[in-house]
mmCIF file with all atom_site columns, C-alpha atoms and ligand atoms in Angstrom:
data_model
loop_
_atom_site.group_PDB
_atom_site.id
_atom_site.type_symbol
_atom_site.label_atom_id
_atom_site.label_alt_id
_atom_site.label_comp_id
_atom_site.label_asym_id
_atom_site.label_entity_id
_atom_site.label_seq_id
_atom_site.pdbx_PDB_ins_code
_atom_site.Cartn_x
_atom_site.Cartn_y
_atom_site.Cartn_z
_atom_site.occupancy
_atom_site.B_iso_or_equiv
_atom_site.pdbx_formal_charge
_atom_site.auth_seq_id
_atom_site.auth_comp_id
_atom_site.auth_asym_id
_atom_site.auth_atom_id
_atom_site.pdbx_PDB_model_num
ATOM   1   C CA . MET A 1 1   ? -0.023  -0.004  -0.041 1.00 88.00 ? 1   MET A CA 1
ATOM   2   C CA . LYS A 1 2   ? 1.314   3.470   -0.916 1.00 94.00 ? 2   LYS A CA 1
ATOM   3   C CA . ASP A 1 3   ? 1.880   6.154   1.719  1.00 94.00 ? 3   ASP A CA 1
ATOM   4   C CA . ASP A 1 4   ? -1.060  8.288   0.469  1.00 96.00 ? 4   ASP A CA 1
ATOM   5   C CA . GLN A 1 5   ? -3.305  5.242   0.530  1.00 97.00 ? 5   GLN A CA 1
ATOM   6   C CA . GLU A 1 6   ? -2.285  4.540   4.052  1.00 97.00 ? 6   GLU A CA 1
ATOM   7   C CA . ARG A 1 7   ? -2.917  8.185   5.049  1.00 98.00 ? 7   ARG A CA 1
ATOM   8   C CA . ALA A 1 8   ? -6.342  7.991   3.554  1.00 98.00 ? 8   ALA A CA 1
ATOM   9   C CA . LEU A 1 9   ? -7.125  4.797   5.492  1.00 98.00 ? 9   LEU A CA 1
ATOM   10  C CA . LEU A 1 10  ? -5.841  6.334   8.735  1.00 98.00 ? 10  LEU A CA 1
ATOM   11  C CA . GLU A 1 11  ? -8.066  9.387   8.073  1.00 98.00 ? 11  GLU A CA 1
ATOM   12  C CA . ALA A 1 12  ? -11.127 7.188   7.438  1.00 98.00 ? 12  ALA A CA 1
ATOM   13  C CA . ALA A 1 13  ? -10.490 5.328   10.801 1.00 98.00 ? 13  ALA A CA 1
ATOM   14  C CA . ARG A 1 14  ? -9.945  8.608   12.646 1.00 98.00 ? 14  ARG A CA 1
ATOM   15  C CA . ALA A 1 15  ? -13.114 10.114  11.181 1.00 98.00 ? 15  ALA A CA 1
ATOM   16  C CA . VAL A 1 16  ? -15.357 7.161   11.841 1.00 99.00 ? 16  VAL A CA 1
ATOM   17  C CA . ARG A 1 17  ? -14.103 6.930   15.409 1.00 98.00 ? 17  ARG A CA 1
ATOM   18  C CA . ALA A 1 18  ? -15.841 10.270  16.060 1.00 98.00 ? 18  ALA A CA 1
ATOM   19  C CA . ASN A 1 19  ? -19.194 8.463   15.343 1.00 98.00 ? 19  ASN A CA 1
ATOM   20  C CA . ALA A 1 20  ? -18.580 5.684   17.928 1.00 99.00 ? 20  ALA A CA 1
ATOM   21  C CA . HIS A 1 21  ? -21.520 4.955   20.211 1.00 99.00 ? 21  HIS A CA 1
ATOM   22  C CA . ALA A 1 22  ? -19.562 4.417   23.393 1.00 98.00 ? 22  ALA A CA 1
ATOM   23  C CA . PRO A 1 23  ? -21.532 6.001   26.335 1.00 98.00 ? 23  PRO A CA 1
ATOM   24  C CA . TYR A 1 24  ? -20.749 3.091   28.674 1.00 98.00 ? 24  TYR A CA 1
ATOM   25  C CA . SER A 1 25  ? -16.971 2.595   28.269 1.00 98.00 ? 25  SER A CA 1
ATOM   26  C CA . GLY A 1 26  ? -16.100 6.050   26.850 1.00 98.00 ? 26  GLY A CA 1
ATOM   27  C CA . PHE A 1 27  ? -13.597 4.169   24.685 1.00 98.00 ? 27  PHE A CA 1
ATOM   28  C CA . ARG A 1 28  ? -14.047 5.166   21.032 1.00 99.00 ? 28  ARG A CA 1
ATOM   29  C CA . VAL A 1 29  ? -12.608 2.935   18.373 1.00 99.00 ? 29  VAL A CA 1
ATOM   30  C CA . GLY A 1 30  ? -12.354 3.606   14.625 1.00 99.00 ? 30  GLY A CA 1
ATOM   31  C CA . ALA A 1 31  ? -11.431 0.974   12.105 1.00 99.00 ? 31  ALA A CA 1
ATOM   32  C CA . ALA A 1 32  ? -10.858 1.176   8.375  1.00 99.00 ? 32  ALA A CA 1
ATOM   33  C CA . LEU A 1 33  ? -10.230 -1.654  5.908  1.00 98.00 ? 33  LEU A CA 1
ATOM   34  C CA . ARG A 1 34  ? -8.771  -1.181  2.400  1.00 98.00 ? 34  ARG A CA 1
ATOM   35  C CA . THR A 1 35  ? -9.507  -3.795  -0.229 1.00 98.00 ? 35  THR A CA 1
ATOM   36  C CA . GLY A 1 36  ? -7.585  -4.810  -3.398 1.00 98.00 ? 36  GLY A CA 1
ATOM   37  C CA . ASP A 1 37  ? -10.089 -2.886  -5.479 1.00 97.00 ? 37  ASP A CA 1
ATOM   38  C CA . GLY A 1 38  ? -9.043  0.339   -3.546 1.00 98.00 ? 38  GLY A CA 1
ATOM   39  C CA . ASN A 1 39  ? -12.309 0.512   -1.620 1.00 98.00 ? 39  ASN A CA 1
ATOM   40  C CA . VAL A 1 40  ? -12.374 1.642   2.035  1.00 98.00 ? 40  VAL A CA 1
ATOM   41  C CA . PHE A 1 41  ? -14.781 0.257   4.604  1.00 98.00 ? 41  PHE A CA 1
ATOM   42  C CA . ALA A 1 42  ? -15.045 1.911   7.938  1.00 98.00 ? 42  ALA A CA 1
ATOM   43  C CA . GLY A 1 43  ? -16.631 0.991   11.203 1.00 99.00 ? 43  GLY A CA 1
ATOM   44  C CA . CYS A 1 44  ? -16.803 2.297   14.803 1.00 99.00 ? 44  CYS A CA 1
ATOM   45  C CA . ASN A 1 45  ? -17.814 0.534   17.992 1.00 99.00 ? 45  ASN A CA 1
ATOM   46  C CA . VAL A 1 46  ? -21.488 0.414   18.765 1.00 99.00 ? 46  VAL A CA 1
ATOM   47  C CA . GLU A 1 47  ? -22.242 -0.208  22.442 1.00 98.00 ? 47  GLU A CA 1
ATOM   48  C CA . ASN A 1 48  ? -25.541 -1.185  23.957 1.00 98.00 ? 48  ASN A CA 1
ATOM   49  C CA . VAL A 1 49  ? -27.063 -0.784  27.418 1.00 98.00 ? 49  VAL A CA 1
ATOM   50  C CA . THR A 1 50  ? -27.093 -4.593  27.711 1.00 98.00 ? 50  THR A CA 1
ATOM   51  C CA . TYR A 1 51  ? -23.231 -4.399  27.420 1.00 98.00 ? 51  TYR A CA 1
ATOM   52  C CA . GLY A 1 52  ? -23.179 -7.861  25.798 1.00 98.00 ? 52  GLY A CA 1
ATOM   53  C CA . LEU A 1 53  ? -24.605 -6.660  22.479 1.00 98.00 ? 53  LEU A CA 1
ATOM   54  C CA . THR A 1 54  ? -21.789 -4.228  21.987 1.00 98.00 ? 54  THR A CA 1
ATOM   55  C CA . VAL A 1 55  ? -20.104 -4.688  18.549 1.00 98.00 ? 55  VAL A CA 1
ATOM   56  C CA . CYS A 1 56  ? -16.489 -3.662  17.970 1.00 99.00 ? 56  CYS A CA 1
ATOM   57  C CA . ALA A 1 57  ? -15.311 -1.194  15.351 1.00 99.00 ? 57  ALA A CA 1
ATOM   58  C CA . GLU A 1 58  ? -13.386 -3.886  13.432 1.00 99.00 ? 58  GLU A CA 1
ATOM   59  C CA . ARG A 1 59  ? -16.345 -6.216  13.064 1.00 98.00 ? 59  ARG A CA 1
ATOM   60  C CA . ASN A 1 60  ? -18.574 -3.393  11.911 1.00 98.00 ? 60  ASN A CA 1
ATOM   61  C CA . ALA A 1 61  ? -16.020 -2.426  9.220  1.00 99.00 ? 61  ALA A CA 1
ATOM   62  C CA . VAL A 1 62  ? -15.992 -6.096  8.144  1.00 99.00 ? 62  VAL A CA 1
ATOM   63  C CA . ALA A 1 63  ? -19.764 -6.189  8.055  1.00 98.00 ? 63  ALA A CA 1
ATOM   64  C CA . SER A 1 64  ? -19.864 -3.077  5.851  1.00 98.00 ? 64  SER A CA 1
ATOM   65  C CA . ALA A 1 65  ? -17.354 -4.716  3.383  1.00 98.00 ? 65  ALA A CA 1
ATOM   66  C CA . VAL A 1 66  ? -19.306 -7.969  3.327  1.00 98.00 ? 66  VAL A CA 1
ATOM   67  C CA . ALA A 1 67  ? -22.501 -6.063  2.629  1.00 98.00 ? 67  ALA A CA 1
ATOM   68  C CA . ALA A 1 68  ? -20.704 -4.402  -0.360 1.00 98.00 ? 68  ALA A CA 1
ATOM   69  C CA . GLY A 1 69  ? -19.433 -7.761  -1.591 1.00 98.00 ? 69  GLY A CA 1
ATOM   70  C CA . ASP A 1 70  ? -15.795 -6.666  -1.360 1.00 98.00 ? 70  ASP A CA 1
ATOM   71  C CA . THR A 1 71  ? -13.768 -8.716  1.187  1.00 98.00 ? 71  THR A CA 1
ATOM   72  C CA . GLU A 1 72  ? -10.273 -8.863  -0.420 1.00 98.00 ? 72  GLU A CA 1
ATOM   73  C CA . PHE A 1 73  ? -8.707  -6.936  2.493  1.00 98.00 ? 73  PHE A CA 1
ATOM   74  C CA . VAL A 1 74  ? -5.212  -5.690  2.052  1.00 98.00 ? 74  VAL A CA 1
ATOM   75  C CA . ALA A 1 75  ? -4.839  -3.487  5.169  1.00 98.00 ? 75  ALA A CA 1
ATOM   76  C CA . LEU A 1 76  ? -6.523  -2.497  8.386  1.00 98.00 ? 76  LEU A CA 1
ATOM   77  C CA . VAL A 1 77  ? -6.044  0.673   10.471 1.00 98.00 ? 77  VAL A CA 1
ATOM   78  C CA . VAL A 1 78  ? -7.368  0.867   14.012 1.00 98.00 ? 78  VAL A CA 1
ATOM   79  C CA . VAL A 1 79  ? -7.492  4.175   15.902 1.00 98.00 ? 79  VAL A CA 1
ATOM   80  C CA . THR A 1 80  ? -7.952  4.365   19.696 1.00 98.00 ? 80  THR A CA 1
ATOM   81  C CA . ASP A 1 81  ? -6.970  6.622   22.599 1.00 98.00 ? 81  ASP A CA 1
ATOM   82  C CA . ALA A 1 82  ? -4.914  3.897   24.223 1.00 98.00 ? 82  ALA A CA 1
ATOM   83  C CA . ARG A 1 83  ? -1.243  3.959   25.178 1.00 98.00 ? 83  ARG A CA 1
ATOM   84  C CA . PRO A 1 84  ? 0.296   2.021   23.594 1.00 98.00 ? 84  PRO A CA 1
ATOM   85  C CA . PRO A 1 85  ? -2.221  1.777   20.601 1.00 98.00 ? 85  PRO A CA 1
ATOM   86  C CA . ALA A 1 86  ? -4.719  -1.015  21.233 1.00 98.00 ? 86  ALA A CA 1
ATOM   87  C CA . ALA A 1 87  ? -4.917  -4.178  19.106 1.00 98.00 ? 87  ALA A CA 1
ATOM   88  C CA . PRO A 1 88  ? -8.151  -5.845  18.001 1.00 98.00 ? 88  PRO A CA 1
ATOM   89  C CA . CYS A 1 89  ? -9.901  -8.167  20.502 1.00 98.00 ? 89  CYS A CA 1
ATOM   90  C CA . GLY A 1 90  ? -9.925  -11.893 20.057 1.00 98.00 ? 90  GLY A CA 1
ATOM   91  C CA . ALA A 1 91  ? -13.409 -11.963 18.534 1.00 98.00 ? 91  ALA A CA 1
ATOM   92  C CA . CYS A 1 92  ? -12.334 -9.382  15.918 1.00 98.00 ? 92  CYS A CA 1
ATOM   93  C CA . ARG A 1 93  ? -9.133  -11.304 15.144 1.00 98.00 ? 93  ARG A CA 1
ATOM   94  C CA . GLN A 1 94  ? -11.107 -14.446 14.377 1.00 98.00 ? 94  GLN A CA 1
ATOM   95  C CA . THR A 1 95  ? -13.608 -12.455 12.319 1.00 98.00 ? 95  THR A CA 1
ATOM   96  C CA . LEU A 1 96  ? -10.784 -10.961 10.224 1.00 98.00 ? 96  LEU A CA 1
ATOM   97  C CA . VAL A 1 97  ? -9.068  -14.388 9.716  1.00 98.00 ? 97  VAL A CA 1
ATOM   98  C CA . GLU A 1 98  ? -12.291 -15.584 8.076  1.00 98.00 ? 98  GLU A CA 1
ATOM   99  C CA . PHE A 1 99  ? -11.367 -13.373 5.108  1.00 98.00 ? 99  PHE A CA 1
ATOM   100 C CA . VAL A 1 100 ? -7.677  -12.860 5.147  1.00 96.00 ? 100 VAL A CA 1
ATOM   101 C CA . PRO A 1 101 ? -5.194  -15.032 6.990  1.00 89.00 ? 101 PRO A CA 1
ATOM   102 C CA . ASP A 1 102 ? -2.299  -12.578 7.345  1.00 93.00 ? 102 ASP A CA 1
ATOM   103 C CA . LEU A 1 103 ? -3.637  -9.018  7.200  1.00 98.00 ? 103 LEU A CA 1
ATOM   104 C CA . PRO A 1 104 ? -1.213  -6.172  7.821  1.00 98.00 ? 104 PRO A CA 1
ATOM   105 C CA . ILE A 1 105 ? -2.591  -4.007  10.643 1.00 98.00 ? 105 ILE A CA 1
ATOM   106 C CA . LEU A 1 106 ? -1.580  -0.449  11.656 1.00 98.00 ? 106 LEU A CA 1
ATOM   107 C CA . LEU A 1 107 ? -2.533  0.449   15.253 1.00 98.00 ? 107 LEU A CA 1
ATOM   108 C CA . VAL A 1 108 ? -2.581  4.188   15.945 1.00 98.00 ? 108 VAL A CA 1
ATOM   109 C CA . ASN A 1 109 ? -3.467  6.296   18.977 1.00 98.00 ? 109 ASN A CA 1
ATOM   110 C CA . LEU A 1 110 ? -4.406  9.972   19.333 1.00 98.00 ? 110 LEU A CA 1
ATOM   111 C CA . ASP A 1 111 ? -0.813  10.961  20.245 1.00 97.00 ? 111 ASP A CA 1
ATOM   112 C CA . GLY A 1 112 ? 0.232   9.689   16.848 1.00 92.00 ? 112 GLY A CA 1
ATOM   113 C CA . GLU A 1 113 ? 1.941   6.684   18.291 1.00 98.00 ? 113 GLU A CA 1
ATOM   114 C CA . SER A 1 114 ? 1.747   3.696   15.979 1.00 98.00 ? 114 SER A CA 1
ATOM   115 C CA . ARG A 1 115 ? 2.534   -0.025  15.837 1.00 98.00 ? 115 ARG A CA 1
ATOM   116 C CA . ARG A 1 116 ? 2.567   -2.342  12.912 1.00 98.00 ? 116 ARG A CA 1
ATOM   117 C CA . VAL A 1 117 ? 1.374   -5.923  13.467 1.00 98.00 ? 117 VAL A CA 1
ATOM   118 C CA . ARG A 1 118 ? 0.205   -8.814  11.351 1.00 98.00 ? 118 ARG A CA 1
ATOM   119 C CA . LEU A 1 119 ? -2.929  -10.838 11.940 1.00 98.00 ? 119 LEU A CA 1
ATOM   120 C CA . THR A 1 120 ? -0.978  -14.129 12.125 1.00 98.00 ? 120 THR A CA 1
ATOM   121 C CA . ASP A 1 121 ? 1.044   -12.607 15.052 1.00 98.00 ? 121 ASP A CA 1
ATOM   122 C CA . LEU A 1 122 ? -2.109  -11.570 16.807 1.00 98.00 ? 122 LEU A CA 1
ATOM   123 C CA . LEU A 1 123 ? -3.900  -14.949 16.177 1.00 98.00 ? 123 LEU A CA 1
ATOM   124 C CA . PRO A 1 124 ? -1.233  -17.573 15.491 1.00 97.00 ? 124 PRO A CA 1
ATOM   125 C CA . GLN A 1 125 ? -3.408  -20.675 15.598 1.00 96.00 ? 125 GLN A CA 1
ATOM   126 C CA . PRO A 1 126 ? -6.849  -19.729 14.335 1.00 96.00 ? 126 PRO A CA 1
ATOM   127 C CA . PHE A 1 127 ? -9.806  -22.070 13.896 1.00 96.00 ? 127 PHE A CA 1
ATOM   128 C CA . THR A 1 128 ? -10.215 -22.469 10.199 1.00 95.00 ? 128 THR A CA 1
ATOM   129 C CA . PRO A 1 129 ? -12.500 -24.345 7.772  1.00 93.00 ? 129 PRO A CA 1
ATOM   130 C CA . ARG A 1 130 ? -9.862  -27.128 7.680  1.00 93.00 ? 130 ARG A CA 1
ATOM   131 C CA . ASP A 1 131 ? -10.774 -27.839 11.280 1.00 96.00 ? 131 ASP A CA 1
ATOM   132 C CA . LEU A 1 132 ? -14.385 -28.618 10.329 1.00 94.00 ? 132 LEU A CA 1
ATOM   133 C CA . PRO A 1 133 ? -15.363 -32.257 9.538  1.00 90.00 ? 133 PRO A CA 1
ATOM   134 C CA . PRO A 1 134 ? -16.000 -32.860 5.818  1.00 85.00 ? 134 PRO A CA 1
ATOM   135 C CA . LYS A 1 135 ? -19.812 -32.735 6.138  1.00 74.00 ? 135 LYS A CA 1
ATOM   136 C CA . ALA A 1 136 ? -19.672 -29.281 7.597  1.00 68.00 ? 136 ALA A CA 1
ATOM   137 C CA . ALA A 1 137 ? -17.125 -27.920 5.096  1.00 69.00 ? 137 ALA A CA 1
ATOM   138 C CA . PRO A 1 138 ? -18.203 -24.654 3.508  1.00 76.00 ? 138 PRO A CA 1
ATOM   139 C CA . LYS A 1 139 ? -19.847 -24.826 0.013  1.00 70.00 ? 139 LYS A CA 1
ATOM   140 C CA . ASP A 1 140 ? -18.130 -22.960 -2.834 1.00 64.00 ? 140 ASP A CA 1
ATOM   141 C CA . GLU A 1 141 ? -19.745 -19.604 -3.213 1.00 63.00 ? 141 GLU A CA 1
HETATM 142 N N1 . THU B 2 .   ? -13.611 -2.366  21.186 1.00 87.34 ? 1   THU B N1 1
HETATM 143 C C1 . THU B 2 .   ? -13.513 -2.250  19.818 1.00 87.34 ? 1   THU B C1 1
HETATM 144 O O1 . THU B 2 .   ? -14.295 -1.584  19.164 1.00 87.34 ? 1   THU B O1 1
HETATM 145 N N2 . THU B 2 .   ? -12.556 -3.065  19.224 1.00 87.34 ? 1   THU B N2 1
HETATM 146 C C2 . THU B 2 .   ? -11.735 -3.945  19.896 1.00 87.34 ? 1   THU B C2 1
HETATM 147 O O2 . THU B 2 .   ? -11.013 -4.682  19.277 1.00 87.34 ? 1   THU B O2 1
HETATM 148 C C3 . THU B 2 .   ? -11.703 -3.904  21.383 1.00 87.34 ? 1   THU B C3 1
HETATM 149 C C4 . THU B 2 .   ? -12.777 -3.248  22.070 1.00 87.34 ? 1   THU B C4 1
HETATM 150 C C5 . THU B 2 .   ? -14.678 -1.589  21.846 1.00 87.34 ? 1   THU B C5 1
HETATM 151 C C6 . THU B 2 .   ? -15.766 -2.369  22.422 1.00 87.34 ? 1   THU B C6 1
HETATM 152 C C7 . THU B 2 .   ? -16.328 -1.490  23.500 1.00 87.34 ? 1   THU B C7 1
HETATM 153 O O3 . THU B 2 .   ? -17.281 -0.621  22.905 1.00 87.34 ? 1   THU B O3 1
HETATM 154 C C8 . THU B 2 .   ? -15.107 -0.654  23.928 1.00 87.34 ? 1   THU B C8 1
HETATM 155 O O4 . THU B 2 .   ? -14.092 -0.845  22.902 1.00 87.34 ? 1   THU B O4 1
HETATM 156 C C9 . THU B 2 .   ? -14.467 -1.055  25.245 1.00 87.34 ? 1   THU B C9 1
HETATM 157 O O5 . THU B 2 .   ? -14.245 -2.425  25.319 1.00 87.34 ? 1   THU B O5 1
#
């Protein structure tokens, strides 16, 4: 990914973070995915008074991409106000692995600190379709 493309992805993650619905934790998260076609899909965390129904920013970005039929992810940027910059939770890691096994991820905070990680480092031994018995294997789409 080129520098200007990464800047645009970071800007999308920063911008969507402002729309986070996080009245319970006060922890706003913005996530932006870039695809091979050059599309950008953004998501923020959406909390719920039940707490358990909360959905993370990363999974909302994935849902937006799936809805558009474009899931060839090439990069993810996550923006938080954490020091050091926070990484996606376990549920989001597994959700991302469903589409791309080794996604490059840029974690950034509001101080401008950043950290580059890869999905395989965050989730080294994921559950994959190969773990399913043949009867339950996914059908070609
Ligand atoms: N959160 C995310 O949006 N992404 C993560 O990967 C970790 C946590 C959100 C969920 C909740 O709204 C808030 O951060 C505190 O956990």
